[in-house]
Structure formats: C-alpha cells, structure tokens
CSV table of C-alpha atoms in Angstrom, one decimal:
chain,number,residue,atom,x,y,z
A,3,MET,CA,-51.9,-53.8,14.4
A,4,ARG,CA,-48.6,-53.3,16.4
A,5,PHE,CA,-44.9,-53.7,15.1
A,6,VAL,CA,-41.8,-52.3,16.4
A,7,LYS,CA,-38.4,-52.9,14.7
A,8,LYS,CA,-34.6,-52.5,15.6
A,9,GLY,CA,-32.8,-50.3,13.5
A,10,THR,CA,-29.5,-49.4,12.4
A,11,ILE,CA,-29.4,-46.4,10.3
A,12,ARG,CA,-27.6,-43.3,11.3
A,13,LEU,CA,-29.6,-39.9,12.2
A,14,SER,CA,-27.8,-36.6,11.8
A,15,TRP,CA,-29.0,-34.1,14.3
A,16,PRO,CA,-32.5,-31.9,12.8
A,17,ALA,CA,-32.0,-28.6,12.0
A,18,VAL,CA,-35.3,-26.4,12.1
A,19,HIS,CA,-36.4,-23.0,12.1
A,20,ASN,CA,-38.7,-21.8,14.3
A,21,ARG,CA,-38.5,-17.7,13.4
A,22,TYR,CA,-42.4,-16.6,13.2
A,23,GLY,CA,-43.6,-13.9,11.5
A,24,HIS,CA,-46.5,-12.0,9.5
A,25,GLY,CA,-44.8,-11.7,6.5
A,26,ARG,CA,-45.6,-15.0,4.4
A,27,PRO,CA,-48.6,-13.9,1.7
A,28,LEU,CA,-51.7,-15.9,1.5
A,29,THR,CA,-52.8,-14.4,-1.7
A,30,SER,CA,-52.0,-17.1,-4.2
A,31,ILE,CA,-54.8,-18.8,-6.0
A,32,GLU,CA,-54.1,-22.2,-4.2
A,33,HIS,CA,-55.3,-20.0,-1.0
A,34,HIS,CA,-58.2,-18.5,-2.9
A,35,LEU,CA,-59.5,-22.0,-4.1
A,36,TYR,CA,-59.1,-23.2,-0.8
A,37,ARG,CA,-61.5,-20.5,1.0
A,38,GLU,CA,-63.8,-21.0,-1.8
A,39,ILE,CA,-63.8,-24.8,-0.5
A,40,ALA,CA,-63.8,-24.4,3.3
A,41,ALA,CA,-66.4,-22.1,2.4
A,42,ALA,CA,-68.8,-24.5,0.6
A,43,TYR,CA,-68.3,-27.0,3.2
A,44,GLY,CA,-68.9,-24.3,6.6
A,45,ARG,CA,-65.4,-24.3,7.0
A,46,GLY,CA,-65.5,-20.5,7.3
A,47,GLU,CA,-65.4,-18.3,10.1
A,48,GLN,CA,-68.3,-19.4,11.5
A,49,ALA,CA,-67.7,-22.7,11.0
A,50,ALA,CA,-66.5,-24.5,14.1
A,51,PRO,CA,-68.3,-27.6,15.5
A,52,GLN,CA,-71.2,-26.7,18.3
A,53,THR,CA,-70.2,-29.3,20.1
A,54,ASP,CA,-67.4,-30.5,22.5
A,55,ARG,CA,-67.4,-34.3,21.7
A,56,TYR,CA,-65.4,-35.3,18.8
A,57,ASP,CA,-66.2,-38.8,17.0
A,58,LEU,CA,-64.4,-41.0,14.8
A,59,GLN,CA,-66.5,-42.8,12.3
A,60,GLY,CA,-65.4,-46.4,12.7
A,61,GLY,CA,-62.1,-45.7,12.3
A,62,SER,CA,-62.4,-44.5,8.6
A,63,GLY,CA,-62.5,-41.1,9.2
A,64,LEU,CA,-63.2,-37.5,11.1
A,65,THR,CA,-66.6,-36.1,11.2
A,66,PHE,CA,-65.2,-32.9,13.2
A,67,ALA,CA,-62.2,-31.4,14.2
A,68,GLY,CA,-60.8,-34.7,16.5
A,69,GLY,CA,-61.3,-37.6,17.3
A,70,ILE,CA,-60.1,-37.2,21.4
A,71,ALA,CA,-62.8,-37.2,23.8
A,72,HIS,CA,-62.5,-36.6,27.5
A,73,PRO,CA,-61.6,-39.1,30.1
A,74,ASP,CA,-64.6,-39.8,31.3
A,75,GLY,CA,-66.1,-40.5,27.9
A,76,THR,CA,-68.7,-37.5,28.3
A,77,GLY,CA,-67.1,-35.0,26.3
A,78,GLY,CA,-65.9,-31.8,28.1
A,79,MET,CA,-63.3,-30.6,25.9
A,80,SER,CA,-64.1,-27.3,24.1
A,81,ALA,CA,-64.0,-27.8,19.9
A,82,ASN,CA,-61.8,-24.7,19.6
A,83,PRO,CA,-58.3,-25.0,20.2
A,84,MET,CA,-56.3,-23.0,23.0
A,85,PRO,CA,-56.2,-19.4,21.4
A,86,LEU,CA,-53.1,-17.9,20.4
A,87,ASP,CA,-52.4,-13.9,20.6
A,88,CYS,CA,-50.9,-12.0,17.6
A,89,SER,CA,-47.5,-11.3,18.9
A,90,ASP,CA,-44.1,-12.6,17.2
A,91,SER,CA,-44.2,-15.0,20.0
A,92,GLN,CA,-47.3,-16.7,18.9
A,93,SER,CA,-47.5,-16.3,15.3
A,94,VAL,CA,-48.2,-19.6,13.2
A,95,PHE,CA,-46.5,-18.1,10.2
A,96,PHE,CA,-42.6,-17.9,8.4
A,97,ASP,CA,-41.8,-15.2,7.1
A,98,ARG,CA,-41.7,-17.3,3.7
A,99,GLU,CA,-42.9,-20.6,3.0
A,100,PRO,CA,-41.2,-23.7,5.0
A,101,CYS,CA,-40.0,-25.0,1.9
A,102,GLU,CA,-38.0,-22.2,1.3
A,103,TYR,CA,-35.6,-22.8,4.2
A,104,ALA,CA,-34.7,-26.2,3.3
A,105,PRO,CA,-31.3,-25.1,1.9
A,106,GLU,CA,-30.3,-23.1,4.8
A,107,LEU,CA,-31.2,-25.8,7.2
A,108,PHE,CA,-29.6,-28.9,5.4
A,109,ALA,CA,-26.5,-26.6,5.1
A,110,ARG,CA,-26.2,-26.4,8.9
A,111,ILE,CA,-26.0,-30.3,9.2
A,112,SER,CA,-23.0,-31.8,10.3
A,113,ALA,CA,-21.2,-34.3,7.4
A,114,ARG,CA,-23.9,-34.1,4.8
A,115,GLU,CA,-23.5,-36.7,2.0
A,116,GLN,CA,-25.1,-36.3,-1.1
A,117,PRO,CA,-28.2,-38.0,-1.2
A,118,ASP,CA,-29.3,-40.7,-3.2
A,119,TYR,CA,-33.3,-40.0,-2.2
A,120,LEU,CA,-34.9,-36.1,-0.7
A,121,VAL,CA,-38.2,-37.4,1.0
A,122,CYS,CA,-40.8,-35.0,1.9
A,123,CYS,CA,-42.9,-35.6,4.6
A,124,TYR,CA,-46.2,-33.4,5.5
A,125,GLU,CA,-49.8,-33.6,6.7
A,126,SER,CA,-51.1,-30.6,5.9
A,127,TYR,CA,-50.8,-30.2,2.4
A,128,PRO,CA,-48.5,-27.2,1.0
A,129,LEU,CA,-50.7,-24.5,-0.6
A,130,THR,CA,-48.1,-23.0,-3.1
A,131,ASP,CA,-47.8,-21.7,-6.6
A,132,LYS,CA,-44.3,-23.8,-7.2
A,133,ILE,CA,-44.9,-27.4,-9.0
A,134,ASN,CA,-44.9,-28.8,-5.2
A,135,ALA,CA,-42.9,-28.5,-2.1
A,136,ALA,CA,-41.3,-31.7,-2.6
A,137,LEU,CA,-39.8,-30.7,-6.5
A,138,SER,CA,-39.3,-27.2,-5.5
A,139,MET,CA,-36.9,-28.3,-2.7
A,140,GLN,CA,-35.2,-30.7,-4.7
A,141,LYS,CA,-34.2,-27.9,-7.3
A,142,ALA,CA,-33.1,-25.2,-4.7
A,143,LEU,CA,-31.0,-28.2,-3.2
A,144,GLN,CA,-29.7,-28.6,-6.6
A,145,LEU,CA,-30.1,-32.6,-6.2
A,146,ASN,CA,-30.6,-33.1,-9.8
A,147,SER,CA,-29.4,-36.6,-9.2
A,148,ALA,CA,-31.7,-37.5,-6.5
A,149,LEU,CA,-35.0,-39.4,-6.8
A,150,THR,CA,-37.4,-37.4,-4.6
A,151,PHE,CA,-41.0,-37.7,-3.6
A,152,SER,CA,-43.6,-37.0,-0.5
A,153,ILE,CA,-45.2,-38.9,2.1
A,154,ALA,CA,-48.8,-37.4,2.9
A,155,ASP,CA,-51.9,-38.4,4.4
A,156,ALA,CA,-50.0,-40.3,7.0
A,157,GLY,CA,-49.8,-37.4,9.8
A,158,PRO,CA,-46.9,-37.5,12.2
A,159,LEU,CA,-46.5,-41.5,11.1
A,160,GLY,CA,-44.8,-40.1,7.8
A,161,SER,CA,-41.2,-39.7,9.4
A,162,ILE,CA,-41.2,-43.7,10.8
A,163,MET,CA,-41.9,-44.7,7.1
A,164,ALA,CA,-39.3,-42.6,5.7
A,165,ILE,CA,-36.8,-44.1,7.9
A,166,ASP,CA,-38.3,-47.8,7.6
A,167,TRP,CA,-37.7,-46.7,3.8
A,168,ALA,CA,-34.2,-46.0,5.0
A,169,GLU,CA,-33.4,-49.1,6.1
A,170,ALA,CA,-34.4,-50.9,2.9
A,171,VAL,CA,-32.5,-49.3,0.3
A,172,ARG,CA,-29.2,-48.4,2.6
A,173,ARG,CA,-28.9,-45.8,0.6
A,174,CYS,CA,-28.4,-41.9,1.8
A,175,VAL,CA,-32.0,-40.1,2.3
A,176,TRP,CA,-32.5,-36.7,3.1
A,177,VAL,CA,-35.4,-35.7,4.6
A,178,THR,CA,-37.8,-33.0,5.6
A,179,CYS,CA,-40.8,-32.6,7.8
A,180,LEU,CA,-43.1,-29.6,7.3
A,181,GLU,CA,-46.2,-28.1,7.4
A,182,GLN,CA,-48.0,-25.2,5.8
A,183,ALA,CA,-50.4,-23.6,7.8
A,184,ALA,CA,-53.6,-22.3,5.3
A,185,ASP,CA,-55.3,-20.2,7.7
A,186,PRO,CA,-54.9,-18.4,11.4
A,187,GLN,CA,-57.7,-19.5,12.6
A,188,GLU,CA,-58.1,-22.7,11.7
A,189,PRO,CA,-58.2,-25.5,14.1
A,190,ASP,CA,-56.5,-28.8,12.5
A,191,PHE,CA,-58.4,-31.7,12.2
A,192,ALA,CA,-56.7,-34.1,14.7
A,193,SER,CA,-55.4,-31.9,17.2
A,194,ALA,CA,-56.6,-29.3,19.7
A,195,TYR,CA,-54.0,-26.7,18.7
A,196,ILE,CA,-54.0,-24.2,15.9
A,197,ARG,CA,-51.7,-25.8,13.2
A,198,ALA,CA,-48.6,-23.7,12.5
A,199,ASP,CA,-45.6,-23.4,9.9
A,200,ALA,CA,-43.1,-25.7,10.7
A,201,ILE,CA,-39.7,-27.9,8.8
A,202,ALA,CA,-37.3,-29.9,10.6
A,203,ALA,CA,-35.0,-31.3,8.1
A,204,PHE,CA,-32.1,-34.2,8.5
A,205,GLN,CA,-30.1,-37.0,7.1
A,206,LEU,CA,-30.6,-40.7,7.3
A,207,SER,CA,-27.5,-42.9,6.6
A,208,PRO,CA,-25.3,-46.4,6.8
A,209,HIS,CA,-22.7,-44.7,8.0
A,210,VAL,CA,-22.8,-40.8,8.8
A,211,GLY,CA,-24.8,-39.4,11.6
A,212,GLU,CA,-24.6,-38.5,15.5
A,213,LEU,CA,-27.5,-40.6,16.7
A,214,ARG,CA,-28.4,-44.4,15.6
A,215,VAL,CA,-32.1,-45.5,15.3
A,216,ALA,CA,-31.8,-48.0,17.7
A,217,ALA,CA,-35.6,-49.0,17.0
A,218,TYR,CA,-38.7,-47.5,16.0
A,219,GLY,CA,-42.8,-48.9,15.9
A,220,ILE,CA,-46.0,-48.2,15.0
A,221,ALA,CA,-49.4,-49.3,16.7
A,222,GLN,CA,-52.7,-48.7,15.4
A,223,ARG,CA,-56.4,-49.8,16.5
A,224,ASP,CA,-58.3,-52.2,14.0
A,225,GLU,CA,-61.0,-50.7,15.3
A,226,LEU,CA,-62.0,-47.5,17.1
A,227,PRO,CA,-64.0,-47.1,20.6
A,228,SER,CA,-67.7,-46.1,20.0
A,229,GLY,CA,-67.5,-42.3,20.6
A,230,GLY,CA,-63.7,-41.8,19.9
A,231,LEU,CA,-60.7,-42.4,22.1
A,232,THR,CA,-60.4,-40.4,25.4
A,233,VAL,CA,-56.8,-38.7,25.7
A,234,SER,CA,-56.3,-41.8,28.4
A,235,GLU,CA,-57.2,-44.4,25.4
A,236,LEU,CA,-54.2,-42.7,23.0
A,237,ALA,CA,-52.0,-42.2,26.0
A,238,LYS,CA,-52.4,-46.1,26.9
A,239,ASP,CA,-51.8,-46.9,23.5
A,240,ALA,CA,-48.8,-44.9,23.7
A,241,CYS,CA,-47.3,-45.7,26.9
A,242,GLU,CA,-47.9,-49.9,25.9
A,243,LEU,CA,-45.6,-49.0,22.8
A,244,MET,CA,-43.0,-47.0,24.3
A,245,ASP,CA,-42.7,-50.0,26.9
A,246,GLU,CA,-42.6,-52.3,24.1
A,247,THR,CA,-39.4,-50.5,22.1
A,248,LEU,CA,-37.7,-49.7,24.8
A,249,ARG,CA,-37.8,-53.6,26.1
A,250,THR,CA,-36.8,-54.5,23.0
A,251,CYS,CA,-33.9,-52.5,23.0
A,252,GLY,CA,-33.2,-53.7,27.0
A,253,VAL,CA,-33.0,-50.0,27.7
A,254,ASP,CA,-34.1,-48.6,31.1
A,255,ALA,CA,-37.0,-45.7,30.9
A,256,ALA,CA,-34.7,-44.0,33.1
A,257,GLU,CA,-31.9,-43.5,30.5
A,258,THR,CA,-34.4,-42.2,28.3
A,259,THR,CA,-36.0,-38.8,27.2
A,260,ILE,CA,-39.2,-38.9,26.4
A,261,LEU,CA,-39.8,-36.5,23.3
A,262,THR,CA,-43.8,-35.8,22.8
A,263,GLN,CA,-45.9,-33.7,21.1
A,264,ALA,CA,-49.0,-31.1,22.7
A,265,VAL,CA,-51.6,-33.5,21.1
A,266,ALA,CA,-54.5,-32.1,23.6
A,267,PRO,CA,-54.9,-30.6,26.8
A,268,GLY,CA,-53.6,-33.4,29.7
A,269,TYR,CA,-52.2,-35.3,27.3
A,270,VAL,CA,-48.6,-34.8,28.5
A,271,ASP,CA,-49.5,-34.7,31.7
A,272,ARG,CA,-50.4,-38.5,31.5
A,273,LEU,CA,-47.0,-39.4,30.0
A,274,ARG,CA,-45.2,-37.4,32.7
A,275,GLN,CA,-46.9,-39.6,35.4
A,276,ARG,CA,-45.6,-42.7,33.7
A,277,TYR,CA,-42.4,-41.4,32.5
A,278,GLU,CA,-39.3,-39.6,34.5
A,279,ARG,CA,-38.2,-37.8,31.6
A,280,VAL,CA,-40.7,-36.1,29.2
A,281,LEU,CA,-39.7,-33.3,27.1
A,282,CYS,CA,-42.8,-31.1,25.1
A,283,GLU,CA,-41.9,-27.8,23.5
A,284,PRO,CA,-43.9,-25.4,25.4
A,285,ASP,CA,-46.1,-23.7,23.2
A,286,ASN,CA,-49.7,-24.8,21.9
A,287,ARG,CA,-48.4,-24.7,18.0
A,288,ASN,CA,-49.4,-27.6,16.3
A,289,LEU,CA,-46.2,-28.7,14.4
A,290,ALA,CA,-47.5,-32.3,13.2
A,291,THR,CA,-45.2,-34.4,11.3
A,292,ALA,CA,-42.3,-32.3,12.4
A,293,ALA,CA,-43.1,-31.6,16.4
A,294,PRO,CA,-40.7,-34.7,17.2
A,295,PHE,CA,-37.8,-33.2,15.8
A,296,TYR,CA,-38.0,-29.9,17.2
A,297,GLY,CA,-38.0,-31.8,20.1
A,298,LEU,CA,-35.2,-33.6,19.2
A,299,ALA,CA,-33.5,-29.8,18.2
A,300,SER,CA,-33.7,-28.9,22.2
A,301,PHE,CA,-32.9,-32.6,23.4
A,302,ARG,CA,-29.5,-32.1,21.7
A,303,ALA,CA,-28.3,-29.4,24.2
A,304,SER,CA,-29.8,-30.8,27.0
A,305,GLY,CA,-27.3,-33.7,27.4
A,306,ALA,CA,-29.8,-35.1,30.0
A,307,THR,CA,-29.9,-38.8,28.7
A,308,ARG,CA,-28.0,-40.9,26.1
A,309,PHE,CA,-31.2,-41.7,24.8
A,310,ALA,CA,-34.4,-40.0,23.4
A,311,LEU,CA,-37.7,-41.6,22.2
A,312,LEU,CA,-39.5,-39.4,19.7
A,313,HIS,CA,-43.3,-39.7,20.1
A,314,MET,CA,-45.9,-39.3,17.8
A,315,ALA,CA,-49.7,-39.3,18.5
A,316,GLU,CA,-52.7,-39.0,16.5
A,317,PRO,CA,-56.1,-40.8,17.2
A,318,ALA,CA,-56.9,-40.9,13.5
A,319,ARG,CA,-54.0,-42.5,12.7
A,320,GLY,CA,-52.3,-44.4,15.7
A,321,VAL,CA,-48.9,-43.7,17.6
A,322,GLY,CA,-45.5,-44.1,16.8
A,323,CYS,CA,-42.3,-43.8,18.1
A,324,ILE,CA,-38.7,-43.8,17.0
A,325,LEU,CA,-35.7,-44.2,19.7
A,326,VAL,CA,-32.6,-42.6,19.0
A,327,GLN,CA,-29.3,-43.5,20.6
A,328,ARG,CA,-26.0,-40.6,20.8
A,329,VAL,CA,-23.2,-42.3,19.4
A,330,PRO,CA,-19.6,-40.8,20.3
A,331,SER,CA,-18.6,-40.0,16.4
A,332,ALA,CA,-20.3,-38.7,13.6
A,333,ARG,CA,-18.6,-40.6,11.3
A,334,LEU,CA,-18.9,-44.4,12.1
A,335,GLN,CA,-19.4,-47.6,10.4
A,336,GLY,CA,-22.3,-49.3,10.1
C-alpha cells in the first residue's frame, strides 16, 4: 500500500528538548510492573537475542528486536545496539519526564493560535504515574476546551497521521511527538539503537506557520520478504516514496534536504548515495516518532535549501515522508 497526498496545512518550526541528564527517577509502580513483566518474558539483563538475524513473521509482528537484516540477506548485524557511554552527552534520560517539557516548548513557538486539538504521538508507551501523557500535557498547557487524544503504536508514522487529521478538520492542532525511555540498556524492537527520551512540539494550522506542508505519504508492503527486510530493501522503499513525493510536487531533489533518522548501521549511507543533501542527527539515540522533527529544528538554522523532506522508516510499519517548504511570512492566508 502506498499513497502520496498534496498538502495545504501550515507547520510551525518545531521546538525540541535535547538536554540529557541522569536525574529522572525510574521508581514508579509502572516501572516496577514493567520490570516484572520484562523478567517474566525473558527481557531482563540477559535477554538480548543470541542471533544476528532479525525476522518478521509474515508482516504481523516481531520475533526479536529488529526486522532489518544485512544486505546480503544472511544476517551479520549485531542484535545489540551500538553502545552508549555514561557521559552526559550519551545519556538516554531527561531530568524530567518528556511530557513535562511541553509548556516551555509550546511557549517557544511563534504566532501560536489557540488549538482546537492536542495530539500526542508516541511509539514507546510512557511509563508514568500521571493519568497519561496526553491529558497531563493538556492540564499543564491549560487547554480546557481542546479535544485531546493520542496516536500510538504507529511508530514514526504517527506524525503523518496527525497531519492528515489536521488537513481533514481544517482547525488548529498542537502536536507533540515524544518518546520515554523505560530502560537505559533496552534495545528498541524496531531499531538497532537504544531508545531515548525525546519530545518535539509544533503547531499545524490552516493559516499560521513558517512552513507549508507540500505533500506527505506512506508506503507499506503487503507482505514482507522471507527472512525480513534488508537495509537495502528498506532504503529502496524509502527512496521510491520520496522520489514519488518530489515528483508529485514538481520539486527537484537538488533543492531539497532529506532529514532522516538513524534507522540502522549503513542505512543513512544508502540514502547519501542517492541524494545530494542528507541530514541525520549525529548520535546513536533512537528518537523514533520525534526524530525527524529534531532534524527539522537543525534544518531551520542551516538555510541550505527551500524544501525539506522529513523521512521516517521502520521495518515493522513501513516508510513515510513529509515534504515541507519554507514560506516568506509566518502569517499567510490559506
């Protein structure tokens, strides 16, 4: 299944939090239950898979942590993520829960409107003693009249679903893409990298925003190849979708910066073989749903190209992209 849609919605520059520390407590009842469940299902300290081959069962789910095989189709990728050291620059935790940073992040967004909706996108379920992350942010932001909901279990494609929702309702939507690490040593199910805390906040509006969503799309395979996707196969799917998106809008790839995420060792290299401008955040944290928007925050300062193509990829869910264009004014009529 593949679709590409032209867009009209405006997007603000995202505000992100990227100061890592070691202060966030992991002592809540939710973490206690998580550790009990992890131990019961063999996900304790000795639970790392003992094979370098990651398989997906008929496209229905993961058997081990991954879904990406090496290009030769024989394995070879270590089941363990690339190690992170214990310095402040490589911690996976913020000092507070990611959702607690929402008020200060939305305060940094220029030309804000009062939102009709607050949408929270995440892949890793936030282990919190709050009611939940979305309602906690609604209360902290004092958005009493906003309809609040979450888009979960969609991986990094969740933000595309939020954009599609904003296009459909034609209202102001505030979006947070966040991830909350549960275990400093736990490899993510769909990445070769360690899951880390992350939060990106932005506004979608029919009228206000420094960026225009020119197009967005998703591509998902009906059936996965026997033995799982290779890095080359995942990159091939991504390039085909991005090429179609650029072609739909009549945009030259040379005028576009590709903002990607560290999906697997060697993945970004394959994109750089095809595209002239590829920007990837320079560390091995897995920021999942929030990753492309961290890249967009970096792109803002670069001024390199007029267009940016936010790219998402996950072997269990497919690939997606969002093509955005800089606009000369933060307040334009749609």
